[in-house]
GROMACS .gro file of N, CA and C in nm:
model
  534
    1GLU      N    1   1.057  12.177  -1.824
    1GLU     CA    2   1.158  12.205  -1.722
    1GLU      C    3   1.097  12.188  -1.583
    2ILE      N    4   0.979  12.243  -1.559
    2ILE     CA    5   0.913  12.232  -1.429
    2ILE      C    6   0.871  12.088  -1.403
    3HIS      N    7   0.824  12.020  -1.506
    3HIS     CA    8   0.785  11.879  -1.488
    3HIS      C    9   0.903  11.793  -1.445
    4ARG      N   10   1.018  11.823  -1.503
    4ARG     CA   11   1.139  11.749  -1.466
    4ARG      C   12   1.175  11.775  -1.320
    5LEU      N   13   1.167  11.898  -1.277
    5LEU     CA   14   1.195  11.935  -1.139
    5LEU      C   15   1.096  11.868  -1.043
    6VAL      N   16   0.968  11.867  -1.080
    6VAL     CA   17   0.865  11.803  -0.998
    6VAL      C   18   0.894  11.653  -0.985
    7ARG      N   19   0.932  11.589  -1.095
    7ARG     CA   20   0.965  11.447  -1.090
    7ARG      C   21   1.084  11.420  -0.998
    8ILE      N   22   1.185  11.504  -1.001
    8ILE     CA   23   1.302  11.488  -0.914
    8ILE      C   24   1.260  11.502  -0.768
    9ILE      N   25   1.179  11.604  -0.738
    9ILE     CA   26   1.133  11.626  -0.601
    9ILE      C   27   1.045  11.510  -0.555
   10GLU      N   28   0.954  11.465  -0.640
   10GLU     CA   29   0.867  11.353  -0.605
   10GLU      C   30   0.948  11.226  -0.577
   11SER      N   31   1.045  11.196  -0.661
   11SER     CA   32   1.124  11.075  -0.641
   11SER      C   33   1.207  11.085  -0.513
   12THR      N   34   1.260  11.204  -0.484
   12THR     CA   35   1.338  11.224  -0.361
   12THR      C   36   1.250  11.204  -0.239
   13PHE      N   37   1.134  11.267  -0.239
   13PHE     CA   38   1.046  11.255  -0.123
   13PHE      C   39   0.979  11.120  -0.113
   14ALA      N   40   0.963  11.049  -0.224
   14ALA     CA   41   0.906  10.914  -0.219
   14ALA      C   42   1.001  10.821  -0.143
   15GLU      N   43   1.131  10.831  -0.173
   15GLU     CA   44   1.229  10.750  -0.099
   15GLU      C   45   1.233  10.791   0.048
   16PHE      N   46   1.229  10.920   0.073
   16PHE     CA   47   1.231  10.970   0.211
   16PHE      C   48   1.105  10.923   0.285
   17GLY      N   49   0.992  10.923   0.219
   17GLY     CA   50   0.867  10.878   0.279
   17GLY      C   51   0.874  10.732   0.318
   18GLU      N   52   0.937  10.649   0.234
   18GLU     CA   53   0.953  10.507   0.267
   18GLU      C   54   1.040  10.490   0.391
   19GLU      N   55   1.145  10.571   0.403
   19GLU     CA   56   1.232  10.565   0.521
   19GLU      C   57   1.155  10.606   0.647
   20ILE      N   58   1.073  10.709   0.638
   20ILE     CA   59   0.996  10.756   0.754
   20ILE      C   60   0.898  10.647   0.798
   21GLU      N   61   0.839  10.577   0.704
   21GLU     CA   62   0.746  10.468   0.738
   21GLU      C   63   0.815  10.357   0.817
   22ASN      N   64   0.947  10.339   0.799
   22ASN     CA   65   1.021  10.233   0.867
   22ASN      C   66   1.074  10.273   1.004
   23VAL      N   67   1.065  10.400   1.041
   23VAL     CA   68   1.120  10.446   1.169
   23VAL      C   69   1.062  10.371   1.289
   24PRO      N   70   0.931  10.347   1.298
   24PRO     CA   71   0.881  10.272   1.414
   24PRO      C   72   0.945  10.135   1.430
   25ASP      N   73   0.979  10.068   1.319
   25ASP     CA   74   1.044   9.938   1.327
   25ASP      C   75   1.186   9.950   1.383
   26LEU      N   76   1.250  10.064   1.361
   26LEU     CA   77   1.387  10.082   1.409
   26LEU      C   78   1.394  10.101   1.560
   27VAL      N   79   1.287  10.147   1.622
   27VAL     CA   80   1.288  10.166   1.768
   27VAL      C   81   1.214  10.055   1.842
   28ASP      N   82   1.165   9.957   1.769
   28ASP     CA   83   1.102   9.840   1.830
   28ASP      C   84   1.207   9.730   1.839
   29PRO      N   85   1.248   9.690   1.962
   29PRO     CA   86   1.355   9.591   1.972
   29PRO      C   87   1.322   9.456   1.909
   30PHE      N   88   1.194   9.426   1.888
   30PHE     CA   89   1.158   9.299   1.828
   30PHE      C   90   1.143   9.308   1.676
   31ALA      N   91   1.144   9.431   1.621
   31ALA     CA   92   1.130   9.449   1.477
   31ALA      C   93   1.257   9.505   1.412
   32ALA      N   94   1.343   9.565   1.491
   32ALA     CA   95   1.465   9.627   1.437
   32ALA      C   96   1.558   9.520   1.380
   33PRO      N   97   1.633   9.556   1.277
   33PRO     CA   98   1.732   9.460   1.225
   33PRO      C   99   1.835   9.428   1.334
   34ALA      N  100   1.888   9.307   1.332
   34ALA     CA  101   1.982   9.262   1.435
   34ALA      C  102   2.103   9.353   1.446
   35ASP      N  103   2.155   9.401   1.334
   35ASP     CA  104   2.273   9.487   1.340
   35ASP      C  105   2.242   9.627   1.393
   36PHE      N  106   2.116   9.658   1.410
   36PHE     CA  107   2.072   9.788   1.462
   36PHE      C  108   2.056   9.784   1.615
   37LEU      N  109   2.051   9.665   1.674
   37LEU     CA  110   2.029   9.651   1.818
   37LEU      C  111   2.134   9.722   1.905
   38PRO      N  112   2.265   9.715   1.873
   38PRO     CA  113   2.360   9.788   1.957
   38PRO      C  114   2.336   9.939   1.958
   39TRP      N  115   2.299   9.995   1.844
   39TRP     CA  116   2.269  10.138   1.839
   39TRP      C  117   2.145  10.169   1.922
   40LEU      N  118   2.042  10.087   1.909
   40LEU     CA  119   1.920  10.107   1.986
   40LEU      C  120   1.950  10.095   2.136
   41ALA      N  121   2.031   9.999   2.174
   41ALA     CA  122   2.069   9.981   2.314
   41ALA      C  123   2.146  10.102   2.365
   42SER      N  124   2.229  10.161   2.282
   42SER     CA  125   2.309  10.277   2.324
   42SER      C  126   2.220  10.395   2.362
   43TRP      N  127   2.102  10.404   2.305
   43TRP     CA  128   2.008  10.510   2.340
   43TRP      C  129   1.956  10.492   2.483
   44MET      N  130   1.972  10.373   2.537
   44MET     CA  131   1.923  10.344   2.672
   44MET      C  132   2.039  10.319   2.768
   45ALA      N  133   2.160  10.365   2.731
   45ALA     CA  134   2.280  10.350   2.814
   45ALA      C  135   2.307  10.202   2.844
   46LEU      N  136   2.290  10.119   2.745
   46LEU     CA  137   2.307   9.975   2.760
   46LEU      C  138   2.408   9.927   2.657
   47ILE      N  139   2.501   9.845   2.703
   47ILE     CA  140   2.596   9.781   2.613
   47ILE      C  141   2.559   9.633   2.608
   48LEU      N  142   2.532   9.584   2.488
   48LEU     CA  143   2.491   9.445   2.473
   48LEU      C  144   2.614   9.354   2.477
   49ARG      N  145   2.601   9.244   2.548
   49ARG     CA  146   2.710   9.147   2.555
   49ARG      C  147   2.717   9.070   2.424
   50ALA      N  148   2.839   9.048   2.378
   50ALA     CA  149   2.860   8.975   2.252
   50ALA      C  150   2.822   8.828   2.265
   51ASP      N  151   2.826   8.774   2.389
   51ASP     CA  152   2.794   8.632   2.405
   51ASP      C  153   2.645   8.606   2.422
   52TRP      N  154   2.562   8.711   2.421
   52TRP     CA  155   2.418   8.692   2.427
   52TRP      C  156   2.368   8.668   2.286
   53ASP      N  157   2.276   8.573   2.271
   53ASP     CA  158   2.220   8.552   2.138
   53ASP      C  159   2.122   8.666   2.106
   54GLU      N  160   2.077   8.669   1.984
   54GLU     CA  161   1.992   8.779   1.938
   54GLU      C  162   1.863   8.792   2.019
   55SER      N  163   1.801   8.680   2.054
   55SER     CA  164   1.675   8.687   2.130
   55SER      C  165   1.699   8.744   2.270
   56GLN      N  166   1.813   8.711   2.331
   56GLN     CA  167   1.845   8.768   2.463
   56GLN      C  168   1.873   8.918   2.451
   57GLN      N  169   1.944   8.958   2.346
   57GLN     CA  170   1.970   9.100   2.325
   57GLN      C  171   1.839   9.177   2.307
   58ARG      N  172   1.749   9.123   2.227
   58ARG     CA  173   1.620   9.189   2.206
   58ARG      C  174   1.542   9.198   2.337
   59ALA      N  175   1.544   9.091   2.416
   59ALA     CA  176   1.471   9.091   2.544
   59ALA      C  177   1.527   9.195   2.640
   60VAL      N  178   1.660   9.207   2.647
   60VAL     CA  179   1.721   9.306   2.737
   60VAL      C  180   1.685   9.447   2.691
   61VAL      N  181   1.696   9.474   2.562
   61VAL     CA  182   1.663   9.608   2.511
   61VAL      C  183   1.516   9.640   2.539
   62ALA      N  184   1.429   9.543   2.521
   62ALA     CA  185   1.285   9.566   2.542
   62ALA      C  186   1.252   9.591   2.688
   63ARG      N  187   1.328   9.530   2.780
   63ARG     CA  188   1.291   9.538   2.922
   63ARG      C  189   1.381   9.629   3.005
   64ILE      N  190   1.484   9.691   2.945
   64ILE     CA  191   1.582   9.763   3.025
   64ILE      C  192   1.524   9.889   3.091
   65ILE      N  193   1.438   9.961   3.025
   65ILE     CA  194   1.385  10.084   3.086
   65ILE      C  195   1.304  10.052   3.212
   66PRO      N  196   1.209   9.958   3.210
   66PRO     CA  197   1.143   9.923   3.336
   66PRO      C  198   1.240   9.866   3.440
   67LEU      N  199   1.345   9.797   3.394
   67LEU     CA  200   1.443   9.743   3.488
   67LEU      C  201   1.524   9.854   3.555
   68TYR      N  202   1.547   9.963   3.484
   68TYR     CA  203   1.620  10.075   3.544
   68TYR      C  204   1.547  10.129   3.666
   69ALA      N  205   1.415  10.123   3.665
   69ALA     CA  206   1.338  10.170   3.780
   69ALA      C  207   1.361  10.082   3.902
   70LYS      N  208   1.404   9.956   3.879
   70LYS     CA  209   1.428   9.861   3.989
   70LYS      C  210   1.578   9.836   4.008
   71ARG      N  211   1.660   9.920   3.947
   71ARG     CA  212   1.805   9.898   3.952
   71ARG      C  213   1.855   9.894   4.095
   72GLY      N  214   1.939   9.796   4.124
   72GLY     CA  215   1.998   9.782   4.256
   72GLY      C  216   1.911   9.710   4.357
   73THR      N  217   1.791   9.669   4.315
   73THR     CA  218   1.702   9.596   4.406
   73THR      C  219   1.713   9.446   4.378
   74LYS      N  220   1.673   9.369   4.475
   74LYS     CA  221   1.675   9.224   4.460
   74LYS      C  222   1.593   9.182   4.339
   75SER      N  223   1.471   9.233   4.326
   75SER     CA  224   1.385   9.192   4.215
   75SER      C  225   1.440   9.240   4.081
   76GLY      N  226   1.502   9.357   4.077
   76GLY     CA  227   1.560   9.407   3.952
   76GLY      C  228   1.677   9.322   3.905
   77ILE      N  229   1.766   9.287   3.998
   77ILE     CA  230   1.882   9.205   3.964
   77ILE      C  231   1.836   9.065   3.921
   78GLU      N  232   1.741   9.010   3.995
   78GLU     CA  233   1.688   8.877   3.963
   78GLU      C  234   1.625   8.876   3.824
   79GLU      N  235   1.545   8.977   3.794
   79GLU     CA  236   1.479   8.984   3.663
   79GLU      C  237   1.582   8.998   3.551
   80TYR      N  238   1.683   9.081   3.573
   80TYR     CA  239   1.788   9.101   3.473
   80TYR      C  240   1.860   8.969   3.447
   81LEU      N  241   1.896   8.897   3.553
   81LEU     CA  242   1.966   8.770   3.536
   81LEU      C  243   1.879   8.666   3.468
   82LYS      N  244   1.749   8.668   3.492
   82LYS     CA  245   1.659   8.571   3.430
   82LYS      C  246   1.650   8.589   3.279
   83ILE      N  247   1.669   8.711   3.231
   83ILE     CA  248   1.669   8.734   3.087
   83ILE      C  249   1.781   8.652   3.024
   84TYR      N  250   1.894   8.647   3.088
   84TYR     CA  251   2.009   8.578   3.033
   84TYR      C  252   2.016   8.431   3.075
   85ALA      N  253   1.995   8.403   3.202
   85ALA     CA  254   2.019   8.268   3.253
   85ALA      C  255   1.893   8.183   3.259
   86GLY      N  256   1.776   8.240   3.240
   86GLY     CA  257   1.652   8.164   3.246
   86GLY      C  258   1.588   8.170   3.384
   87GLU      N  259   1.486   8.092   3.401
   87GLU     CA  260   1.406   8.097   3.524
   87GLU      C  261   1.475   8.035   3.645
   88GLY      N  262   1.590   7.973   3.625
   88GLY     CA  263   1.659   7.907   3.735
   88GLY      C  264   1.741   8.001   3.822
   89VAL      N  265   1.701   8.127   3.832
   89VAL     CA  266   1.775   8.226   3.911
   89VAL      C  267   1.694   8.262   4.035
   90THR      N  268   1.758   8.254   4.151
   90THR     CA  269   1.697   8.304   4.274
   90THR      C  270   1.803   8.380   4.353
   91ILE      N  271   1.757   8.481   4.425
   91ILE     CA  272   1.846   8.559   4.510
   91ILE      C  273   1.790   8.553   4.652
   92LYS      N  274   1.876   8.518   4.744
   92LYS     CA  275   1.838   8.512   4.885
   92LYS      C  276   1.918   8.621   4.957
   93ASP      N  277   1.849   8.714   5.020
   93ASP     CA  278   1.920   8.815   5.098
   93ASP      C  279   1.890   8.804   5.246
   94GLU      N  280   1.797   8.718   5.280
   94GLU     CA  281   1.767   8.692   5.420
   94GLU      C  282   1.748   8.542   5.436
   95LEU      N  283   1.841   8.480   5.503
   95LEU     CA  284   1.831   8.336   5.525
   95LEU      C  285   1.791   8.310   5.669
   96THR      N  286   1.710   8.211   5.688
   96THR     CA  287   1.668   8.175   5.823
   96THR      C  288   1.775   8.089   5.888
   97PRO      N  289   1.783   8.091   6.021
   97PRO     CA  290   1.880   8.005   6.088
   97PRO      C  291   1.846   7.859   6.064
   98MET      N  292   1.942   7.773   6.087
   98MET     CA  293   1.921   7.630   6.067
   98MET      C  294   1.808   7.579   6.156
   99GLN      N  295   1.718   7.502   6.095
   99GLN     CA  296   1.606   7.443   6.168
   99GLN      C  297   1.601   7.296   6.133
  100ILE      N  298   1.620   7.212   6.230
  100ILE     CA  299   1.621   7.068   6.206
  100ILE      C  300   1.485   7.024   6.152
  101GLY      N  301   1.488   6.950   6.042
  101GLY     CA  302   1.367   6.897   5.982
  101GLY      C  303   1.294   6.994   5.892
  102THR      N  304   1.333   7.120   5.886
  102THR     CA  305   1.264   7.218   5.802
  102THR      C  306   1.349   7.255   5.682
  103SER      N  307   1.465   7.308   5.707
  103SER     CA  308   1.557   7.341   5.599
  103SER      C  309   1.698   7.316   5.650
  104SER      N  310   1.784   7.266   5.563
  104SER     CA  311   1.914   7.227   5.616
  104SER      C  312   2.029   7.240   5.517
  105THR      N  313   2.013   7.311   5.409
  105THR     CA  314   2.122   7.326   5.314
  105THR      C  315   2.196   7.455   5.345
  106VAL      N  316   2.307   7.443   5.415
  106VAL     CA  317   2.383   7.560   5.456
  106VAL      C  318   2.434   7.634   5.332
  107GLY      N  319   2.412   7.765   5.330
  107GLY     CA  320   2.455   7.847   5.217
  107GLY      C  321   2.351   7.860   5.108
  108ILE      N  322   2.252   7.773   5.108
  108ILE     CA  323   2.146   7.781   5.008
  108ILE      C  324   2.020   7.838   5.072
  109ASP      N  325   1.970   7.773   5.176
  109ASP     CA  326   1.849   7.824   5.243
  109ASP      C  327   1.866   7.833   5.394
  110THR      N  328   1.989   7.819   5.441
  110THR     CA  329   2.015   7.819   5.585
  110THR      C  330   2.151   7.880   5.614
  111VAL      N  331   2.163   7.947   5.727
  111VAL     CA  332   2.292   8.000   5.771
  111VAL      C  333   2.322   7.953   5.912
  112VAL      N  334   2.450   7.944   5.942
  112VAL     CA  335   2.493   7.912   6.077
  112VAL      C  336   2.563   8.036   6.130
  113GLY      N  337   2.515   8.089   6.243
  113GLY     CA  338   2.579   8.205   6.303
  113GLY      C  339   2.538   8.338   6.243
  114GLY      N  340   2.439   8.342   6.160
  114GLY     CA  341   2.391   8.468   6.104
  114GLY      C  342   2.457   8.502   5.971
  115GLN      N  343   2.391   8.586   5.898
  115GLN     CA  344   2.439   8.628   5.767
  115GLN      C  345   2.501   8.766   5.779
  116PRO      N  346   2.614   8.791   5.712
  116PRO     CA  347   2.676   8.923   5.721
  116PRO      C  348   2.584   9.030   5.662
  117PRO      N  349   2.596   9.153   5.706
  117PRO     CA  350   2.516   9.260   5.647
  117PRO      C  351   2.558   9.287   5.502
  118TYR      N  352   2.464   9.333   5.422
  118TYR     CA  353   2.488   9.370   5.282
  118TYR      C  354   2.536   9.253   5.197
  119PHE      N  355   2.495   9.134   5.234
  119PHE     CA  356   2.537   9.013   5.165
  119PHE      C  357   2.415   8.942   5.108
  120PHE      N  358   2.430   8.885   4.990
  120PHE     CA  359   2.322   8.805   4.934
  120PHE      C  360   2.380   8.687   4.858
  121ILE      N  361   2.298   8.587   4.841
  121ILE     CA  362   2.338   8.464   4.773
  121ILE      C  363   2.257   8.452   4.644
  122VAL      N  364   2.327   8.427   4.535
  122VAL     CA  365   2.263   8.410   4.405
  122VAL      C  366   2.276   8.264   4.364
  123ASN      N  367   2.163   8.200   4.339
  123ASN     CA  368   2.160   8.061   4.292
  123ASN      C  369   2.116   8.062   4.147
  124VAL      N  370   2.197   7.999   4.061
  124VAL     CA  371   2.165   7.994   3.918
  124VAL      C  372   2.176   7.850   3.872
  125ALA      N  373   2.070   7.800   3.810
  125ALA     CA  374   2.070   7.666   3.751
  125ALA      C  375   2.072   7.681   3.600
  126PHE      N  376   2.178   7.631   3.539
  126PHE     CA  377   2.192   7.637   3.393
  126PHE      C  378   2.154   7.504   3.332
  127ALA      N  379   2.103   7.507   3.210
  127ALA     CA  380   2.073   7.385   3.137
  127ALA      C  381   2.185   7.353   3.039
  128GLU      N  382   2.290   7.434   3.038
  128GLU     CA  383   2.400   7.420   2.942
  128GLU      C  384   2.495   7.308   2.984
  129PRO      N  385   2.509   7.200   2.903
  129PRO     CA  386   2.597   7.090   2.941
  129PRO      C  387   2.743   7.110   2.897
  130ASP      N  388   2.771   7.201   2.806
  130ASP     CA  389   2.907   7.222   2.756
  130ASP      C  390   2.987   7.301   2.860
  131PRO      N  391   3.093   7.243   2.918
  131PRO     CA  392   3.170   7.310   3.023
  131PRO      C  393   3.228   7.446   2.980
  132GLU      N  394   3.272   7.458   2.856
  132GLU     CA  395   3.328   7.586   2.809
  132GLU      C  396   3.221   7.693   2.800
  133LYS      N  397   3.104   7.656   2.746
  133LYS     CA  398   2.993   7.752   2.739
  133LYS      C  399   2.943   7.786   2.878
  134LEU      N  400   2.946   7.688   2.967
  134LEU     CA  401   2.903   7.711   3.105
  134LEU      C  402   2.994   7.812   3.173
  135LYS      N  403   3.125   7.804   3.149
  135LYS     CA  404   3.219   7.901   3.205
  135LYS      C  405   3.187   8.042   3.157
  136LEU      N  406   3.155   8.056   3.028
  136LEU     CA  407   3.120   8.187   2.972
  136LEU      C  408   2.992   8.241   3.036
  137LYS      N  409   2.894   8.153   3.056
  137LYS     CA  410   2.768   8.196   3.117
  137LYS      C  411   2.789   8.238   3.262
  138VAL      N  412   2.871   8.165   3.336
  138VAL     CA  413   2.900   8.202   3.476
  138VAL      C  414   2.969   8.337   3.478
  139LYS      N  415   3.064   8.359   3.388
  139LYS     CA  416   3.132   8.489   3.382
  139LYS      C  417   3.034   8.600   3.349
  140ALA      N  418   2.943   8.574   3.257
  140ALA     CA  419   2.843   8.676   3.220
  140ALA      C  420   2.754   8.709   3.340
  141VAL      N  421   2.713   8.608   3.415
  141VAL     CA  422   2.630   8.631   3.533
  141VAL      C  423   2.706   8.717   3.634
  142LYS      N  424   2.835   8.684   3.656
  142LYS     CA  425   2.917   8.763   3.749
  142LYS      C  426   2.929   8.907   3.700
  143ASP      N  427   2.949   8.925   3.571
  143ASP     CA  428   2.962   9.060   3.515
  143ASP      C  429   2.834   9.140   3.536
  144VAL      N  430   2.719   9.078   3.510
  144VAL     CA  431   2.590   9.147   3.531
  144VAL      C  432   2.574   9.182   3.679
  145LEU      N  433   2.605   9.086   3.767
  145LEU     CA  434   2.594   9.111   3.911
  145LEU      C  435   2.683   9.228   3.953
  146ASP      N  436   2.806   9.229   3.906
  146ASP     CA  437   2.900   9.334   3.946
  146ASP      C  438   2.856   9.472   3.898
  147ILE      N  439   2.787   9.477   3.787
  147ILE     CA  440   2.739   9.606   3.734
  147ILE      C  441   2.609   9.648   3.802
  148GLU      N  442   2.519   9.554   3.826
  148GLU     CA  443   2.385   9.587   3.873
  148GLU      C  444   2.368   9.593   4.024
  149LYS      N  445   2.453   9.526   4.100
  149LYS     CA  446   2.436   9.525   4.246
  149LYS      C  447   2.475   9.661   4.304
  150PRO      N  448   2.419   9.696   4.418
  150PRO     CA  449   2.464   9.818   4.486
  150PRO      C  450   2.612   9.804   4.523
  151ALA      N  451   2.688   9.912   4.514
  151ALA     CA  452   2.833   9.909   4.532
  151ALA      C  453   2.876   9.858   4.669
  152HIS      N  454   2.797   9.881   4.771
  152HIS     CA  455   2.837   9.844   4.907
  152HIS      C  456   2.802   9.698   4.943
  153THR      N  457   2.746   9.625   4.851
  153THR     CA  458   2.704   9.487   4.879
  153THR      C  459   2.803   9.387   4.821
  154PHE      N  460   2.796   9.264   4.870
  154PHE     CA  461   2.875   9.156   4.813
  154PHE      C  462   2.790   9.031   4.810
  155TYR      N  463   2.831   8.935   4.729
  155TYR     CA  464   2.748   8.818   4.706
  155TYR      C  465   2.832   8.691   4.696
  156HIS      N  466   2.763   8.580   4.704
  156HIS     CA  467   2.820   8.449   4.676
  156HIS      C  468   2.735   8.389   4.565
  157LEU      N  469   2.800   8.336   4.463
  157LEU     CA  470   2.729   8.278   4.350
  157LEU      C  471   2.737   8.127   4.355
  158ASN      N  472   2.621   8.063   4.363
  158ASN     CA  473   2.610   7.917   4.352
  158ASN      C  474   2.554   7.887   4.214
  159PHE      N  475   2.620   7.803   4.139
  159PHE     CA  476   2.563   7.766   4.010
  159PHE      C  477   2.560   7.616   3.998
  160GLN      N  478   2.466   7.571   3.920
  160GLN     CA  479   2.449   7.428   3.898
  160GLN      C  480   2.422   7.405   3.751
  161GLY      N  481   2.497   7.312   3.695
  161GLY     CA  482   2.473   7.271   3.557
  161GLY      C  483   2.383   7.149   3.558
  162PRO      N  484   2.351   7.098   3.443
  162PRO     CA  485   2.264   6.980   3.438
  162PRO      C  486   2.334   6.859   3.501
  163THR      N  487   2.262   6.783   3.579
  163THR     CA  488   2.317   6.666   3.646
  163THR      C  489   2.256   6.540   3.589
  164LEU      N  490   2.319   6.430   3.618
  164LEU     CA  491   2.272   6.301   3.569
  164LEU      C  492   2.139   6.264   3.632
  165GLN      N  493   2.039   6.242   3.547
  165GLN     CA  494   1.907   6.198   3.591
  165GLN      C  495   1.861   6.093   3.491
  166ILE      N  496   1.861   5.970   3.531
  166ILE     CA  497   1.827   5.860   3.441
  166ILE      C  498   1.688   5.883   3.381
  167GLY      N  499   1.683   5.878   3.249
  167GLY     CA  500   1.557   5.896   3.178
  167GLY      C  501   1.519   6.041   3.156
  168VAL      N  502   1.589   6.133   3.220
  168VAL     CA  503   1.557   6.277   3.203
  168VAL      C  504   1.674   6.346   3.137
  169ALA      N  505   1.789   6.345   3.202
  169ALA     CA  506   1.911   6.405   3.151
  169ALA      C  507   2.022   6.305   3.180
  170SER      N  508   2.064   6.231   3.079
  170SER     CA  509   2.159   6.125   3.107
  170SER      C  510   2.264   6.104   2.997
  171THR      N  511   2.276   6.195   2.904
  171THR     CA  512   2.376   6.182   2.801
  171THR      C  513   2.488   6.281   2.831
  172VAL      N  514   2.603   6.228   2.876
  172VAL     CA  515   2.714   6.312   2.915
  172VAL      C  516   2.759   6.397   2.796
  173GLY      N  517   2.771   6.528   2.819
  173GLY     CA  518   2.812   6.619   2.714
  173GLY      C  519   2.699   6.672   2.630
  174ALA      N  520   2.583   6.608   2.635
  174ALA     CA  521   2.467   6.655   2.559
  174ALA      C  522   2.368   6.726   2.651
  175ASP      N  523   2.331   6.659   2.761
  175ASP     CA  524   2.238   6.721   2.855
  175ASP      C  525   2.278   6.698   3.000
  176THR      N  526   2.404   6.658   3.022
  176THR     CA  527   2.451   6.624   3.156
  176THR      C  528   2.597   6.660   3.173
  177LEU      N  529   2.633   6.708   3.292
  177LEU     CA  530   2.772   6.730   3.330
  177LEU      C  531   2.806   6.636   3.442
  178ILE      N  532   2.927   6.584   3.440
  178ILE     CA  533   2.974   6.502   3.552
  178ILE      C  534   3.101   6.566   3.605
   0.00000   0.00000   0.00000
């Protein structure tokens, strides 16, 4: 009778022990099962976007706590956007006046008449050639900006998709938009 009870207890705790051994994997965004990521994100007050692929979701979950320390700052917003949009993200919050021969792209690196207060410009270069997917990515960038920017600020978003470059990107619909 006691042996039977001991076997039941051992089998119960053996299964429980296996579950305890897996707990560190459940809180590691790179080891957790994909369907567990939304729950893990919820522990960090983060809602994962459905249009982000799994690697982007894992990257956001892994980096969100350090990003919270920079929330509302230029570098924090830029870093957050780079997780989703790639390295082609820059934010300009102070533009120099137009200078002949030095810089001359109005709205990108130059202003005429000064820049309004609490205003910044976000430049995003996407490699996505599909116009429908590009629309979704632009919407996602706007959504992230609207959530992460300080409430009293406003922005202008410049985005660029892949352009025709002979020998580099030249197949319309595959790696080029016209």
